[in-house]
Amino acid sequence: MTDSKKILETNRRQFMVGSAAAVSTFFIGRPKALAGDAEITLKLATVAPPGTPWTKHLKRIKKRVKTETEGRVKIKAMLGGAAGDELSTVSRTRKGGLQMWAGTSAALASIIPELAALELPYLFPSLKKADAILDKHVKGDVEKMLEKAGFKLLFFSENGHRSIGTNFGPVKSTSDLKGKKMRSQQGDVHLNTWRALGASPVPIAVTEAMTSLQTGVVSGFDNTPLFTFAASWYQAITHFTLTRHSYQPAMAVMHLGTWEKLDPAFQRSILGTMDEESAYGRKKVRAIKQQLLDNFGAAGIALHESTSSELAAFKKATKPTHKKFTDKYGSGFYKAITKHL
């Protein structure tokens, strides 16, 4: 090989190596992509089924990101537990196996136990108060806890108020639950709440709950009317009692390492305005509240609205769960919430 050919070959190899390195640095500074040529695909996991306000919200975000990044960033949502249950997917997101996640604060509490304080029974006196505390008073605390655990908070939303679905009748007192095996979301707060209400809780993942209800492993569950219908759990019950014993916030988060590598322009497109996204998500969930309650009757399910005296008794019975929580996990975050109630 002549000297000139050697020089050309060396230059060609250097160009190829340099090109390979350039496309492996998270695409920062790469020329504009062709239409439809996504440079980054972010996988988002959620157990929210298709057709819910949650998934409609995610579609809105996906569209914004696609438009503002000119197709360079794509969010691939895996709905209805397609990527696994909440606990497994939030764990994978923490490790970067999934890039985004949307779900309940209870699932995040499997990694950050202090967050479970948000779901203690009869904690928030109203939705307005819950919104104010989350958005104005403890958002910074939540962000710090999430970042320490490897997550970036994108926005709040909600699952809503959890009530009780059963196949044996309404729940008017703790005696109605005595000895009953009830499906429980995993975590101390939920298990202790059921015990305080007189039931025998069985922790079961969302993805396995319907089978457990159909086969008689459990006689009921607690969840929101929205999720009860979206997940078809209503098919396994005869009664639904509006105890509204736990308000359950939800959050969308991102793997912090992935977030930090993104171009700032991409970050802005994904994040939008946190307060606006939180307000939008809650509004969509709450807009169908009455429609969902009407659906119980249409489905042949007896709906019981708990009386004020029944609610007072439930609140009194479950109050000790607050102390059990603070004794085990500390009172710092709990006090940050309750001082504003």
XYZ file of C-alpha atoms in Angstrom:
341
model
C 0.000 0.000 0.000
C 1.371 3.426 -0.964
C 1.831 6.155 1.627
C -1.086 8.152 0.202
C -3.383 5.095 0.395
C -2.259 4.447 3.980
C -3.162 8.012 4.916
C -6.582 7.679 3.259
C -7.244 4.383 5.068
C -6.178 5.852 8.417
C -8.448 8.848 7.899
C -11.363 6.552 6.959
C -10.932 4.489 10.125
C -10.684 7.581 12.302
C -13.865 8.908 10.720
C -15.720 5.630 11.381
C -14.563 5.504 15.017
C -15.473 9.140 15.531
C -18.893 8.601 13.987
C -19.596 5.610 16.212
C -18.649 7.587 19.291
C -20.830 10.483 18.250
C -24.000 8.401 17.988
C -23.442 6.814 21.398
C -23.480 10.021 23.478
C -27.289 10.254 23.896
C -27.584 12.214 20.669
C -26.724 15.586 22.165
C -25.682 17.833 19.315
C -26.765 15.384 16.604
C -28.219 16.962 13.450
C -31.991 17.169 13.132
C -33.581 13.754 12.699
C -35.687 12.834 9.742
C -39.453 12.834 10.256
C -40.464 9.743 12.229
C -36.847 8.878 12.995
C -36.911 8.743 16.808
C -33.424 8.993 18.255
C -34.545 8.200 21.794
C -37.327 5.841 22.819
C -38.406 6.086 26.439
C -40.343 3.094 27.756
C -43.057 4.011 30.257
C -44.739 1.362 32.426
C -48.103 1.674 34.163
C -50.841 -0.650 35.381
C -53.445 1.912 34.280
C -55.630 0.155 31.698
C -56.289 1.611 28.227
C -59.143 4.086 27.988
C -58.699 5.591 31.453
C -58.061 9.296 32.160
C -54.498 8.266 33.044
C -53.791 6.848 29.606
C -55.449 9.808 27.909
C -53.113 12.067 29.887
C -50.108 10.045 28.759
C -51.219 10.338 25.130
C -51.321 14.115 25.556
C -47.753 14.115 26.830
C -46.578 11.742 24.102
C -48.031 14.051 21.457
C -46.379 17.126 22.964
C -42.999 15.440 23.183
C -43.215 14.159 19.622
C -44.203 17.590 18.282
C -41.719 19.683 20.245
C -38.773 17.362 19.591
C -39.760 16.936 15.939
C -39.968 13.194 16.376
C -36.538 12.828 17.951
C -37.960 11.575 21.269
C -40.647 8.905 21.477
C -42.484 7.698 24.583
C -43.621 4.094 24.361
C -46.335 3.480 26.953
C -46.909 -0.077 28.163
C -50.400 -0.004 29.633
C -52.448 -2.275 31.867
C -49.496 -3.980 33.499
C -48.076 -5.174 30.174
C -44.552 -4.649 31.535
C -45.382 -6.189 34.937
C -46.996 -5.182 38.216
C -46.327 -1.878 39.967
C -43.641 -3.108 42.337
C -41.563 -4.867 39.698
C -41.813 -2.026 37.166
C -40.983 0.743 39.640
C -37.930 -1.287 40.684
C -36.854 -1.690 37.056
C -37.317 2.030 36.482
C -35.090 2.807 39.433
C -32.365 0.677 37.836
C -32.869 2.152 34.357
C -34.352 -0.963 32.757
C -37.436 1.164 32.122
C -37.074 4.896 31.638
C -40.452 6.157 32.870
C -43.147 4.973 35.254
C -46.589 6.118 36.358
C -48.422 4.694 39.339
C -49.446 4.932 42.963
C -47.516 6.462 45.815
C -47.902 3.067 47.562
C -45.742 1.402 44.919
C -43.080 4.106 45.233
C -43.238 3.568 48.985
C -41.859 0.060 48.432
C -38.590 1.907 47.767
C -39.196 5.070 49.822
C -41.273 3.931 52.838
C -41.879 7.485 54.095
C -44.080 8.199 51.060
C -46.698 5.779 52.372
C -47.682 8.472 54.875
C -49.696 10.028 52.048
C -52.082 7.052 52.063
C -52.784 6.765 55.784
C -56.512 6.339 56.423
C -58.653 9.458 56.674
C -55.587 11.690 56.470
C -56.865 14.422 54.152
C -60.192 16.085 55.004
C -60.835 17.086 51.391
C -59.436 16.867 47.868
C -58.744 20.601 47.947
C -56.601 20.147 51.027
C -54.780 17.168 49.509
C -53.974 19.173 46.368
C -52.700 22.141 48.359
C -50.453 20.042 50.575
C -48.961 18.078 47.690
C -48.461 21.049 45.363
C -47.483 23.776 47.824
C -46.154 22.237 51.007
C -44.483 18.856 50.468
C -43.616 18.802 46.773
C -40.024 19.752 47.536
C -39.768 16.995 50.144
C -41.158 14.465 47.689
C -38.768 15.561 44.951
C -35.772 15.218 47.272
C -36.811 11.748 48.420
C -37.362 10.622 44.848
C -34.044 12.001 43.613
C -32.187 10.333 46.464
C -33.774 7.052 45.362
C -32.894 7.616 41.687
C -36.075 9.173 40.272
C -37.086 12.476 38.717
C -40.633 13.629 39.594
C -42.569 14.671 36.492
C -46.015 15.380 37.957
C -48.656 14.320 40.481
C -51.942 12.749 39.583
C -54.250 10.490 41.540
C -55.888 7.131 41.818
C -58.394 8.824 44.103
C -60.331 7.751 47.183
C -60.269 4.035 47.874
C -63.464 2.312 49.005
C -64.479 -1.308 49.519
C -65.868 -3.827 47.031
C -67.220 -7.133 48.375
C -69.073 -10.276 47.320
C -70.879 -10.666 50.661
C -72.777 -7.432 51.343
C -72.169 -3.822 52.364
C -69.580 -2.832 54.973
C -71.323 -0.772 57.639
C -69.027 -1.588 60.532
C -65.774 -3.375 61.290
C -67.796 -6.426 62.339
C -68.850 -6.882 58.708
C -65.203 -7.493 57.807
C -64.343 -9.774 60.714
C -62.593 -12.889 59.429
C -62.933 -11.832 55.787
C -59.936 -12.282 53.515
C -59.534 -9.111 51.507
C -57.136 -8.289 48.712
C -54.675 -5.649 49.896
C -52.174 -3.531 48.076
C -48.697 -4.408 49.310
C -47.261 -2.226 52.064
C -47.649 -1.677 55.794
C -50.169 1.161 55.542
C -52.643 -0.879 53.512
C -52.165 -4.082 55.501
C -52.523 -2.284 58.826
C -55.582 -0.392 57.613
C -57.341 -3.648 56.748
C -56.426 -5.160 60.111
C -57.768 -2.091 61.904
C -61.008 -2.505 59.950
C -61.269 -6.100 61.167
C -60.301 -7.941 57.988
C -57.576 -10.466 57.182
C -55.569 -8.801 54.400
C -53.903 -10.790 51.646
C -51.285 -8.770 49.698
C -51.814 -9.456 46.001
C -50.372 -7.659 42.971
C -52.784 -5.800 40.701
C -52.021 -8.173 37.852
C -53.139 -11.183 39.928
C -56.067 -9.653 41.818
C -58.862 -10.536 39.387
C -57.980 -14.227 39.416
C -57.856 -14.197 43.221
C -61.313 -12.617 43.355
C -62.792 -15.049 40.853
C -61.382 -18.127 42.550
C -62.408 -17.090 46.046
C -58.925 -16.565 47.434
C -60.287 -13.235 48.685
C -63.818 -11.929 49.175
C -63.208 -8.350 48.150
C -60.794 -5.457 47.797
C -60.386 -1.752 48.248
C -59.776 0.566 45.345
C -61.267 3.543 43.561
C -64.434 3.316 41.464
C -62.281 4.266 38.469
C -59.884 1.371 38.867
C -62.670 -1.007 39.873
C -64.265 -0.588 36.457
C -61.107 -0.066 34.414
C -59.615 -3.336 35.670
C -62.998 -5.156 35.480
C -62.856 -6.036 39.178
C -66.527 -5.018 39.421
C -67.380 -8.334 37.765
C -66.339 -10.183 40.938
C -68.397 -8.208 43.500
C -72.015 -7.670 44.497
C -71.604 -4.602 46.736
C -69.465 -1.466 46.830
C -69.278 0.609 50.018
C -68.105 4.219 49.799
C -65.850 4.307 52.841
C -63.376 6.634 51.098
C -60.890 5.593 53.741
C -57.688 6.371 51.860
C -56.855 9.082 49.365
C -54.227 7.684 47.024
C -52.023 10.103 45.099
C -50.165 8.934 42.037
C -47.022 10.145 40.326
C -45.205 9.990 37.041
C -41.456 9.657 37.435
C -38.379 9.096 35.311
C -35.122 7.241 35.875
C -32.870 10.020 37.141
C -29.792 8.890 35.216
C -31.726 8.937 31.945
C -33.188 12.336 32.755
C -29.794 13.854 33.477
C -28.375 12.674 30.140
C -31.144 14.246 28.088
C -30.675 17.463 26.160
C -32.250 20.342 28.179
C -34.704 20.995 25.342
C -35.881 17.399 25.539
C -36.237 17.703 29.317
C -38.480 20.754 28.919
C -40.702 18.925 26.441
C -41.118 15.912 28.706
C -41.682 17.921 31.886
C -43.979 20.598 30.527
C -45.221 22.597 33.517
C -45.463 20.332 36.561
C -48.345 22.157 38.255
C -50.345 22.278 35.024
C -49.794 18.573 34.361
C -50.834 17.711 37.915
C -53.986 19.816 37.649
C -54.851 18.329 34.245
C -54.503 14.742 35.428
C -56.621 15.263 38.539
C -59.293 17.120 36.583
C -59.678 14.268 34.107
C -59.969 11.669 36.879
C -62.510 13.697 38.856
C -64.622 14.626 35.833
C -66.061 11.119 35.574
C -66.734 10.599 39.288
C -70.540 10.595 39.109
C -70.598 8.561 35.921
C -68.589 5.845 37.648
C -70.907 5.786 40.654
C -73.899 5.471 38.324
C -72.198 2.520 36.656
C -72.473 0.399 39.792
C -76.253 0.322 39.554
C -76.108 -0.333 35.826
C -73.827 -3.308 36.536
C -76.197 -4.710 39.161
C -73.898 -3.818 42.068
C -75.454 -2.396 45.237
C -73.830 0.915 46.181
C -73.761 1.897 49.848
C -72.934 5.477 50.816
C -71.444 5.319 54.304
C -73.271 7.422 56.879
C -71.480 10.054 58.946
C -71.621 7.799 62.016
C -70.210 4.858 60.070
C -67.372 6.997 58.765
C -66.619 8.308 62.242
C -66.365 4.731 63.510
C -64.055 3.718 60.657
C -61.881 6.764 61.263
C -61.614 5.993 64.964
C -60.798 2.327 64.285
C -58.009 3.164 61.832
C -56.431 6.069 63.728
C -53.821 3.795 65.427
C -52.324 3.026 62.003
C -50.882 6.554 61.987
C -48.826 5.896 65.095
C -47.764 2.473 63.843
C -46.424 4.190 60.758
C -44.504 6.931 62.551
C -43.127 4.471 65.114
C -41.633 2.399 62.295
C -40.653 5.004 59.697
C -40.271 8.220 61.649
C -42.505 11.262 61.878
C -40.624 13.788 59.734
C -42.614 13.558 56.498
C -45.827 12.779 58.385
C -45.470 16.018 60.345
C -44.694 17.950 57.162
C -48.111 16.823 55.910
C -50.191 17.077 59.053
C -49.034 20.533 60.152
C -50.925 21.906 57.147
C -54.159 19.986 57.718
